[in-house]
PDB file of C-alpha atoms and ligand atoms in Angstrom:
ATOM      1  CA  MET U   1      -6.070   8.101 -11.064  1.00 97.00           C
ATOM      2  CA  ARG U   2      -4.980   4.536 -10.367  1.00 98.00           C
ATOM      3  CA  THR U   3      -6.025   1.516 -12.392  1.00 98.00           C
ATOM      4  CA  LEU U   4      -6.466  -2.012 -11.124  1.00 98.00           C
ATOM      5  CA  ALA U   5      -7.103  -4.993 -13.428  1.00 98.00           C
ATOM      6  CA  LEU U   6      -8.667  -8.318 -12.483  1.00 98.00           C
ATOM      7  CA  VAL U   7      -7.323 -10.832 -14.959  1.00 98.00           C
ATOM      8  CA  SER U   8      -7.461 -14.609 -15.239  1.00 97.00           C
ATOM      9  CA  GLN U   9      -7.625 -16.743 -18.331  1.00 94.00           C
ATOM     10  CA  LYS U  10      -9.488 -19.333 -16.299  1.00 94.00           C
ATOM     11  CA  GLY U  11     -13.273 -18.904 -16.189  1.00 95.00           C
ATOM     12  CA  GLY U  12     -15.030 -18.572 -12.853  1.00 96.00           C
ATOM     13  CA  ALA U  13     -11.919 -17.699 -10.835  1.00 97.00           C
ATOM     14  CA  GLY U  14     -13.610 -14.690  -9.197  1.00 98.00           C
ATOM     15  CA  LYS U  15     -12.625 -11.717 -11.388  1.00 98.00           C
ATOM     16  CA  THR U  16     -16.082 -10.133 -11.373  1.00 98.00           C
ATOM     17  CA  THR U  17     -16.735 -10.966  -7.717  1.00 98.00           C
ATOM     18  CA  LEU U  18     -13.524  -9.291  -6.590  1.00 98.00           C
ATOM     19  CA  ALA U  19     -13.875  -6.360  -9.027  1.00 98.00           C
ATOM     20  CA  LEU U  20     -17.345  -5.506  -7.684  1.00 98.00           C
ATOM     21  CA  HIS U  21     -16.421  -5.978  -4.045  1.00 98.00           C
ATOM     22  CA  LEU U  22     -13.259  -3.894  -4.365  1.00 98.00           C
ATOM     23  CA  ALA U  23     -15.204  -1.183  -6.203  1.00 98.00           C
ATOM     24  CA  VAL U  24     -17.771  -1.000  -3.395  1.00 98.00           C
ATOM     25  CA  ALA U  25     -14.986  -0.988  -0.781  1.00 98.00           C
ATOM     26  CA  ALA U  26     -13.378   1.953  -2.615  1.00 98.00           C
ATOM     27  CA  HIS U  27     -16.737   3.722  -2.829  1.00 98.00           C
ATOM     28  CA  HIS U  28     -17.273   3.239   0.918  1.00 97.00           C
ATOM     29  CA  ALA U  29     -13.810   4.699   1.498  1.00 96.00           C
ATOM     30  CA  GLY U  30     -14.994   7.868  -0.205  1.00 96.00           C
ATOM     31  CA  LEU U  31     -13.149   7.376  -3.487  1.00 97.00           C
ATOM     32  CA  GLN U  32     -14.523   8.130  -6.940  1.00 97.00           C
ATOM     33  CA  VAL U  33     -14.447   4.684  -8.509  1.00 98.00           C
ATOM     34  CA  ALA U  34     -15.840   3.000 -11.624  1.00 98.00           C
ATOM     35  CA  ILE U  35     -15.627  -0.426 -13.216  1.00 98.00           C
ATOM     36  CA  ALA U  36     -14.598  -0.923 -16.837  1.00 98.00           C
ATOM     37  CA  ASP U  37     -16.342  -4.109 -17.992  1.00 98.00           C
ATOM     38  CA  LEU U  38     -14.218  -5.726 -20.709  1.00 98.00           C
ATOM     39  CA  ASP U  39     -16.147  -8.989 -20.664  1.00 97.00           C
ATOM     40  CA  PRO U  40     -18.702  -9.472 -23.485  1.00 96.00           C
ATOM     41  CA  GLN U  41     -20.871 -11.292 -20.899  1.00 96.00           C
ATOM     42  CA  SER U  42     -21.176  -7.853 -19.200  1.00 97.00           C
ATOM     43  CA  SER U  43     -21.772  -9.312 -15.735  1.00 97.00           C
ATOM     44  CA  ALA U  44     -20.383  -6.254 -13.946  1.00 98.00           C
ATOM     45  CA  TRP U  45     -22.433  -3.897 -16.098  1.00 98.00           C
ATOM     46  CA  LYS U  46     -25.636  -5.926 -15.473  1.00 97.00           C
ATOM     47  CA  TRP U  47     -24.927  -5.797 -11.726  1.00 98.00           C
ATOM     48  CA  SER U  48     -24.495  -2.036 -11.927  1.00 97.00           C
ATOM     49  CA  GLU U  49     -27.767  -1.683 -13.873  1.00 96.00           C
ATOM     50  CA  ARG U  50     -29.591  -3.522 -11.089  1.00 96.00           C
ATOM     51  CA  ARG U  51     -27.790  -1.485  -8.451  1.00 96.00           C
ATOM     52  CA  LYS U  52     -28.790   1.952  -9.762  1.00 93.00           C
ATOM     53  CA  ASP U  53     -26.156   3.585  -7.553  1.00 95.00           C
ATOM     54  CA  HIS U  54     -22.395   4.104  -7.400  1.00 96.00           C
ATOM     55  CA  PRO U  55     -20.044   2.555  -8.278  1.00 98.00           C
ATOM     56  CA  GLU U  56     -20.997   2.537 -11.931  1.00 97.00           C
ATOM     57  CA  ALA U  57     -19.814  -0.050 -14.472  1.00 98.00           C
ATOM     58  CA  VAL U  58     -19.207   0.881 -18.092  1.00 98.00           C
ATOM     59  CA  VAL U  59     -19.083  -1.622 -20.944  1.00 98.00           C
ATOM     60  CA  THR U  60     -15.914  -1.295 -22.985  1.00 98.00           C
ATOM     61  CA  SER U  61     -13.618  -3.194 -25.347  1.00 97.00           C
ATOM     62  CA  ALA U  62      -9.888  -3.670 -25.736  1.00 97.00           C
ATOM     63  CA  GLU U  63      -9.936  -1.051 -28.511  1.00 97.00           C
ATOM     64  CA  GLN U  64     -11.785   1.511 -26.383  1.00 98.00           C
ATOM     65  CA  LEU U  65     -10.066   0.955 -23.045  1.00 98.00           C
ATOM     66  CA  ASP U  66      -7.346   3.604 -23.396  1.00 97.00           C
ATOM     67  CA  HIS U  67      -9.917   6.198 -24.442  1.00 98.00           C
ATOM     68  CA  LEU U  68     -12.166   5.284 -21.508  1.00 98.00           C
ATOM     69  CA  LYS U  69      -9.206   5.485 -19.144  1.00 98.00           C
ATOM     70  CA  GLY U  70      -8.350   8.958 -20.420  1.00 98.00           C
ATOM     71  CA  GLN U  71     -11.946  10.115 -19.970  1.00 97.00           C
ATOM     72  CA  ALA U  72     -12.087   8.636 -16.463  1.00 97.00           C
ATOM     73  CA  ALA U  73      -8.884  10.393 -15.416  1.00 97.00           C
ATOM     74  CA  ALA U  74     -10.066  13.692 -16.893  1.00 98.00           C
ATOM     75  CA  GLY U  75     -13.386  13.276 -15.080  1.00 97.00           C
ATOM     76  CA  GLY U  76     -11.629  13.125 -11.701  1.00 96.00           C
ATOM     77  CA  LEU U  77     -11.929   9.414 -10.996  1.00 97.00           C
ATOM     78  CA  ASP U  78      -9.597   8.121  -8.261  1.00 98.00           C
ATOM     79  CA  LEU U  79      -9.728   4.471  -9.211  1.00 98.00           C
ATOM     80  CA  LEU U  80     -10.675   2.526 -12.337  1.00 98.00           C
ATOM     81  CA  ILE U  81     -11.178  -1.217 -11.863  1.00 98.00           C
ATOM     82  CA  ILE U  82     -11.047  -3.362 -14.996  1.00 98.00           C
ATOM     83  CA  ASP U  83     -13.015  -6.613 -15.005  1.00 98.00           C
ATOM     84  CA  SER U  84     -11.841  -8.796 -17.888  1.00 97.00           C
ATOM     85  CA  ALA U  85     -13.037 -11.900 -19.715  1.00 96.00           C
ATOM     86  CA  PRO U  86     -11.563 -15.415 -19.524  1.00 95.00           C
ATOM     87  CA  HIS U  87      -9.974 -17.147 -22.545  1.00 91.00           C
ATOM     88  CA  ALA U  88      -9.155 -13.853 -24.266  1.00 86.00           C
ATOM     89  CA  ASP U  89      -5.429 -13.183 -24.660  1.00 90.00           C
ATOM     90  CA  ARG U  90      -5.404  -9.787 -26.350  1.00 93.00           C
ATOM     91  CA  PRO U  91      -8.031  -8.058 -24.176  1.00 95.00           C
ATOM     92  CA  ALA U  92      -6.337  -9.493 -21.082  1.00 97.00           C
ATOM     93  CA  LEU U  93      -2.990  -8.111 -22.258  1.00 97.00           C
ATOM     94  CA  VAL U  94      -4.585  -4.719 -22.957  1.00 97.00           C
ATOM     95  CA  ALA U  95      -6.106  -4.765 -19.444  1.00 98.00           C
ATOM     96  CA  CYS U  96      -2.701  -5.582 -17.918  1.00 98.00           C
ATOM     97  CA  LYS U  97      -1.028  -2.780 -19.883  1.00 98.00           C
ATOM     98  CA  ALA U  98      -3.661  -0.274 -18.723  1.00 98.00           C
ATOM     99  CA  ALA U  99      -3.224  -1.258 -15.071  1.00 98.00           C
ATOM    100  CA  ASP U 100      -0.931  -0.097 -12.278  1.00 98.00           C
ATOM    101  CA  LEU U 101      -1.539  -3.409 -10.558  1.00 98.00           C
ATOM    102  CA  VAL U 102      -2.897  -6.739 -11.799  1.00 98.00           C
ATOM    103  CA  LEU U 103      -4.753  -9.115  -9.494  1.00 98.00           C
ATOM    104  CA  ILE U 104      -5.098 -12.707 -10.659  1.00 98.00           C
ATOM    105  CA  PRO U 105      -7.904 -14.439  -8.767  1.00 98.00           C
ATOM    106  CA  CYS U 106      -7.288 -18.168  -8.494  1.00 97.00           C
ATOM    107  CA  ARG U 107      -8.940 -21.044  -6.732  1.00 96.00           C
ATOM    108  CA  ALA U 108      -6.667 -23.143  -4.543  1.00 94.00           C
ATOM    109  CA  SER U 109      -6.903 -26.296  -6.647  1.00 90.00           C
ATOM    110  CA  ILE U 110      -4.270 -27.905  -8.801  1.00 87.00           C
ATOM    111  CA  LEU U 111      -6.225 -27.402 -12.054  1.00 88.00           C
ATOM    112  CA  ASP U 112      -6.476 -23.675 -11.428  1.00 91.00           C
ATOM    113  CA  ILE U 113      -2.899 -23.348 -10.235  1.00 92.00           C
ATOM    114  CA  ASP U 114      -1.596 -25.195 -13.302  1.00 89.00           C
ATOM    115  CA  ALA U 115      -3.437 -22.716 -15.530  1.00 89.00           C
ATOM    116  CA  ILE U 116      -2.129 -19.588 -13.788  1.00 94.00           C
ATOM    117  CA  GLY U 117       1.160 -19.395 -15.699  1.00 93.00           C
ATOM    118  CA  GLN U 118      -0.529 -18.192 -18.889  1.00 92.00           C
ATOM    119  CA  THR U 119      -2.151 -15.254 -17.093  1.00 95.00           C
ATOM    120  CA  TYR U 120       0.971 -14.432 -15.115  1.00 95.00           C
ATOM    121  CA  ASP U 121       2.955 -14.372 -18.386  1.00 95.00           C
ATOM    122  CA  LEU U 122       0.559 -11.751 -19.819  1.00 94.00           C
ATOM    123  CA  ALA U 123       1.094  -9.476 -16.828  1.00 96.00           C
ATOM    124  CA  THR U 124       4.842 -10.040 -17.125  1.00 96.00           C
ATOM    125  CA  ILE U 125       4.787  -9.161 -20.850  1.00 96.00           C
ATOM    126  CA  ALA U 126       2.870  -6.000 -19.904  1.00 97.00           C
ATOM    127  CA  ARG U 127       5.581  -5.313 -17.273  1.00 96.00           C
ATOM    128  CA  LYS U 128       3.016  -4.766 -14.570  1.00 96.00           C
ATOM    129  CA  PRO U 129       3.195  -5.938 -10.955  1.00 97.00           C
ATOM    130  CA  SER U 130       0.826  -8.851 -10.582  1.00 97.00           C
ATOM    131  CA  TRP U 131      -0.313 -10.890  -7.617  1.00 98.00           C
ATOM    132  CA  VAL U 132      -2.329 -14.055  -7.392  1.00 98.00           C
ATOM    133  CA  VAL U 133      -5.245 -13.744  -4.955  1.00 98.00           C
ATOM    134  CA  PHE U 134      -6.536 -17.073  -3.728  1.00 97.00           C
ATOM    135  CA  ASN U 135     -10.317 -16.901  -3.867  1.00 98.00           C
ATOM    136  CA  ALA U 136     -13.175 -19.104  -2.720  1.00 97.00           C
ATOM    137  CA  CYS U 137     -10.835 -20.957  -0.364  1.00 97.00           C
ATOM    138  CA  ASN U 138     -12.074 -23.842   1.721  1.00 95.00           C
ATOM    139  CA  THR U 139     -13.250 -22.606   5.128  1.00 93.00           C
ATOM    140  CA  SER U 140     -12.848 -25.987   6.792  1.00 91.00           C
ATOM    141  CA  THR U 141      -9.157 -26.568   6.036  1.00 87.00           C
ATOM    142  CA  GLU U 142      -6.119 -24.371   5.458  1.00 87.00           C
ATOM    143  CA  TYR U 143      -4.227 -27.297   3.929  1.00 84.00           C
ATOM    144  CA  ASP U 144      -5.166 -26.665   0.255  1.00 89.00           C
ATOM    145  CA  LEU U 145      -4.422 -22.958   0.580  1.00 94.00           C
ATOM    146  CA  GLU U 146      -1.014 -23.471   2.180  1.00 93.00           C
ATOM    147  CA  GLU U 147      -0.070 -26.063  -0.429  1.00 93.00           C
ATOM    148  CA  ALA U 148      -1.237 -23.797  -3.273  1.00 94.00           C
ATOM    149  CA  ARG U 149       0.631 -20.820  -1.815  1.00 94.00           C
ATOM    150  CA  GLU U 150       3.806 -22.841  -1.545  1.00 93.00           C
ATOM    151  CA  GLY U 151       3.436 -24.181  -5.104  1.00 93.00           C
ATOM    152  CA  LEU U 152       3.246 -20.683  -6.582  1.00 95.00           C
ATOM    153  CA  GLN U 153       5.994 -19.295  -4.381  1.00 91.00           C
ATOM    154  CA  GLN U 154       8.270 -22.054  -5.685  1.00 92.00           C
ATOM    155  CA  ARG U 155       7.536 -20.745  -9.208  1.00 93.00           C
ATOM    156  CA  ASP U 156       8.349 -17.179  -8.054  1.00 95.00           C
ATOM    157  CA  ILE U 157       4.776 -16.055  -8.653  1.00 96.00           C
ATOM    158  CA  PRO U 158       3.814 -13.437  -6.037  1.00 96.00           C
ATOM    159  CA  VAL U 159       0.819 -14.338  -3.890  1.00 97.00           C
ATOM    160  CA  TYR U 160      -1.333 -11.874  -1.935  1.00 97.00           C
ATOM    161  CA  PRO U 161      -0.626 -12.645   1.742  1.00 96.00           C
ATOM    162  CA  GLY U 162      -4.316 -12.783   2.744  1.00 97.00           C
ATOM    163  CA  ALA U 163      -7.084 -14.862   1.160  1.00 97.00           C
ATOM    164  CA  ILE U 164     -10.745 -14.710   0.211  1.00 98.00           C
ATOM    165  CA  TYR U 165     -12.803 -17.663   1.377  1.00 97.00           C
ATOM    166  CA  GLN U 166     -15.852 -19.425  -0.085  1.00 97.00           C
ATOM    167  CA  ARG U 167     -18.797 -17.620   1.509  1.00 97.00           C
ATOM    168  CA  VAL U 168     -22.405 -17.394   0.377  1.00 96.00           C
ATOM    169  CA  SER U 169     -22.492 -13.689   1.122  1.00 96.00           C
ATOM    170  CA  PHE U 170     -20.080 -13.107  -1.781  1.00 97.00           C
ATOM    171  CA  SER U 171     -22.780 -14.057  -4.275  1.00 94.00           C
ATOM    172  CA  ARG U 172     -26.019 -13.486  -2.337  1.00 94.00           C
ATOM    173  CA  GLY U 173     -26.080  -9.755  -2.888  1.00 91.00           C
ATOM    174  CA  PHE U 174     -25.503  -9.843  -6.657  1.00 93.00           C
ATOM    175  CA  ILE U 175     -29.137 -10.218  -7.732  1.00 91.00           C
ATOM    176  CA  PRO U 176     -30.192  -6.892  -6.199  1.00 91.00           C
ATOM    177  CA  GLY U 177     -26.899  -5.286  -7.276  1.00 96.00           C
ATOM    178  CA  ARG U 178     -25.271  -5.395  -3.852  1.00 97.00           C
ATOM    179  CA  THR U 179     -22.166  -6.970  -2.348  1.00 98.00           C
ATOM    180  CA  ALA U 180     -21.244  -8.717   0.897  1.00 98.00           C
ATOM    181  CA  LEU U 181     -20.113  -5.336   2.212  1.00 98.00           C
ATOM    182  CA  GLU U 182     -23.726  -4.213   2.209  1.00 97.00           C
ATOM    183  CA  ILE U 183     -25.710  -7.348   2.940  1.00 96.00           C
ATOM    184  CA  GLU U 184     -23.436  -8.454   5.784  1.00 96.00           C
ATOM    185  CA  PRO U 185     -21.149  -5.542   6.685  1.00 97.00           C
ATOM    186  CA  ALA U 186     -19.995  -7.111   9.950  1.00 97.00           C
ATOM    187  CA  GLY U 187     -19.343 -10.505   8.367  1.00 97.00           C
ATOM    188  CA  ARG U 188     -16.120 -12.280   7.505  1.00 98.00           C
ATOM    189  CA  ALA U 189     -16.493 -11.740   3.756  1.00 98.00           C
ATOM    190  CA  ALA U 190     -16.632  -7.977   4.297  1.00 98.00           C
ATOM    191  CA  ALA U 191     -13.541  -8.130   6.532  1.00 98.00           C
ATOM    192  CA  GLU U 192     -11.633 -10.142   3.888  1.00 98.00           C
ATOM    193  CA  VAL U 193     -12.543  -7.619   1.183  1.00 98.00           C
ATOM    194  CA  ASP U 194     -11.604  -4.721   3.403  1.00 98.00           C
ATOM    195  CA  GLU U 195      -8.200  -6.282   4.076  1.00 98.00           C
ATOM    196  CA  LEU U 196      -7.638  -6.870   0.359  1.00 98.00           C
ATOM    197  CA  PHE U 197      -8.738  -3.344  -0.503  1.00 98.00           C
ATOM    198  CA  ARG U 198      -6.381  -1.786   2.052  1.00 97.00           C
ATOM    199  CA  TRP U 199      -3.527  -3.895   0.740  1.00 98.00           C
ATOM    200  CA  VAL U 200      -4.276  -2.879  -2.876  1.00 98.00           C
ATOM    201  CA  ALA U 201      -4.553   0.778  -1.855  1.00 98.00           C
ATOM    202  CA  ALA U 202      -1.133   0.643  -0.203  1.00 97.00           C
ATOM    203  CA  GLU U 203       0.411  -1.159  -3.207  1.00 97.00           C
ATOM    204  CA  ILE U 204      -0.791   1.435  -5.713  1.00 97.00           C
ATOM    205  CA  GLY U 205      -0.554   4.471  -3.445  1.00 95.00           C
ATOM    206  CA  LEU U 206      -4.241   5.375  -3.279  1.00 95.00           C
ATOM    207  CA  GLN U 207      -4.900   8.320  -0.993  1.00 88.00           C
ATOM    208  CA  MET U 208      -7.922   7.734   1.248  1.00 87.00           C
ATOM    209  CA  PRO U 209     -10.206  10.727   1.774  1.00 87.00           C
ATOM    210  CA  GLN U 210     -11.794   9.043   4.825  1.00 60.00           C
ATOM    211  CA  ALA U 211     -11.619   5.802   6.791  1.00 56.00           C
ATOM    212  CA  SER U 212     -13.321   2.804   5.174  1.00 47.00           C
ATOM    213  CA  ASN U 213     -16.754   2.377   6.757  1.00 51.00           C
ATOM    214  CA  THR U 214     -16.675  -1.376   6.048  1.00 48.00           C
ATOM    215  CA  VAL U 215     -14.313  -1.722   8.985  1.00 48.00           C
ATOM    216  CA  GLU U 216     -16.278   0.737  11.107  1.00 47.00           C
ATOM    217  CA  ALA U 217     -19.431  -1.266  10.411  1.00 44.00           C
ATOM    218  CA  ALA U 218     -17.658  -4.496  11.370  1.00 40.00           C
TER     219      ALA U 218
HETATM  220  N1  LIG Z 301     -15.304 -16.114  -2.591  1.00 62.22           N
HETATM  221  C1  LIG Z 301     -16.401 -16.631  -3.131  1.00 62.22           C
HETATM  222  N2  LIG Z 301     -17.324 -17.250  -2.341  1.00 62.22           N
HETATM  223  C2  LIG Z 301     -18.439 -17.775  -2.889  1.00 62.22           C
HETATM  224  N3  LIG Z 301     -18.749 -17.758  -4.206  1.00 62.22           N
HETATM  225  C3  LIG Z 301     -17.853 -17.171  -5.029  1.00 62.22           C
HETATM  226  C4  LIG Z 301     -16.651 -16.573  -4.546  1.00 62.22           C
HETATM  227  N4  LIG Z 301     -15.988 -16.058  -5.606  1.00 62.22           N
HETATM  228  C5  LIG Z 301     -16.724 -16.308  -6.691  1.00 62.22           C
HETATM  229  N5  LIG Z 301     -17.841 -16.982  -6.366  1.00 62.22           N
HETATM  230  C6  LIG Z 301     -18.894 -17.464  -7.281  1.00 62.22           C
HETATM  231  O1  LIG Z 301     -18.242 -18.207  -8.311  1.00 62.22           O
HETATM  232  C7  LIG Z 301     -18.807 -17.927  -9.567  1.00 62.22           C
HETATM  233  C8  LIG Z 301     -17.746 -17.349 -10.503  1.00 62.22           C
HETATM  234  O2  LIG Z 301     -17.300 -16.112  -9.970  1.00 62.22           O
HETATM  235  P1  LIG Z 301     -17.045 -14.858 -10.923  1.00 62.22           P
HETATM  236  O3  LIG Z 301     -18.176 -14.688 -11.867  1.00 62.22           O
HETATM  237  O4  LIG Z 301     -16.675 -13.720 -10.055  1.00 62.22           O
HETATM  238  O5  LIG Z 301     -15.768 -15.380 -11.709  1.00 62.22           O
HETATM  239  P2  LIG Z 301     -15.144 -14.766 -13.029  1.00 62.22           P
HETATM  240  O6  LIG Z 301     -13.675 -15.028 -12.957  1.00 62.22           O
HETATM  241  O7  LIG Z 301     -15.559 -13.360 -13.175  1.00 62.22           O
HETATM  242  O8  LIG Z 301     -15.832 -15.660 -14.146  1.00 62.22           O
HETATM  243  P3  LIG Z 301     -15.749 -15.422 -15.742  1.00 62.22           P
HETATM  244  O9  LIG Z 301     -14.386 -15.927 -16.127  1.00 62.22           O
HETATM  245  O10 LIG Z 301     -16.857 -16.264 -16.279  1.00 62.22           O
HETATM  246  O11 LIG Z 301     -15.906 -13.964 -15.983  1.00 62.22           O
HETATM  247  C9  LIG Z 301     -19.951 -16.967  -9.323  1.00 62.22           C
HETATM  248  O12 LIG Z 301     -21.150 -17.724  -9.202  1.00 62.22           O
HETATM  249  C10 LIG Z 301     -19.599 -16.310  -7.988  1.00 62.22           C
HETATM  250  O13 LIG Z 301     -20.753 -15.900  -7.275  1.00 62.22           O
HETATM  251 MG1  LIG Z 302     -16.484 -12.384 -14.809  1.00 62.22          MG
END
């Protein structure tokens, strides 16, 4: 089993959005996947309750995470995705330690970029590979994204080579417990998620039982 953590001390960066979309991408690829919801707001768990289908989200805590991870591995899960809370150092550190790979969603604005160091330090303390993923990027200009990318590269903070853009389909499906992969499978949001998922899978060595049908649908 592989474990992926979505961590950012900044609120609203896109942790839950990316956790749910990556979980559905993994499910579409034929993997056994679940989400560990470490956030007391339980947004991922509420989404999964409305969804009433795989992938399932389970509410957990920093204290319970290792136990849950052990159970998930014993149960034959291929991938556990941890969605974590903002402004919570210890749970975020526990999530990083549990992970094979840490993704740090970040908006391409100076306020968000300035705040990224704290999260990156947690992943570094946990000695886990971590990558910033620029999320909700401006679709009308690449300027902010390129500037943000350069700023982090100058600080030697690794940045995912692709990007996720601001698109309504990322949030439109949440009320009925869906994602952009299902409400608009041929859309750009789905293609961006598919690209990110494939990149993550290669980074952590996930074996694919079948081709991802998000790309086939697109
Ligand atoms: N790429 C995107 N395009 C459009 N809307 C987005 C995108 N990413 C996130 N959002 C929206 O931004 C808001 C915050 O996203 P999300 O809840 O995923 O962030 P978070 O990091 O999990 O927040 P928190 O720190 O509160 O847990 C949500 O309303 C979500 O629908
Ligand atoms: Mg969240």
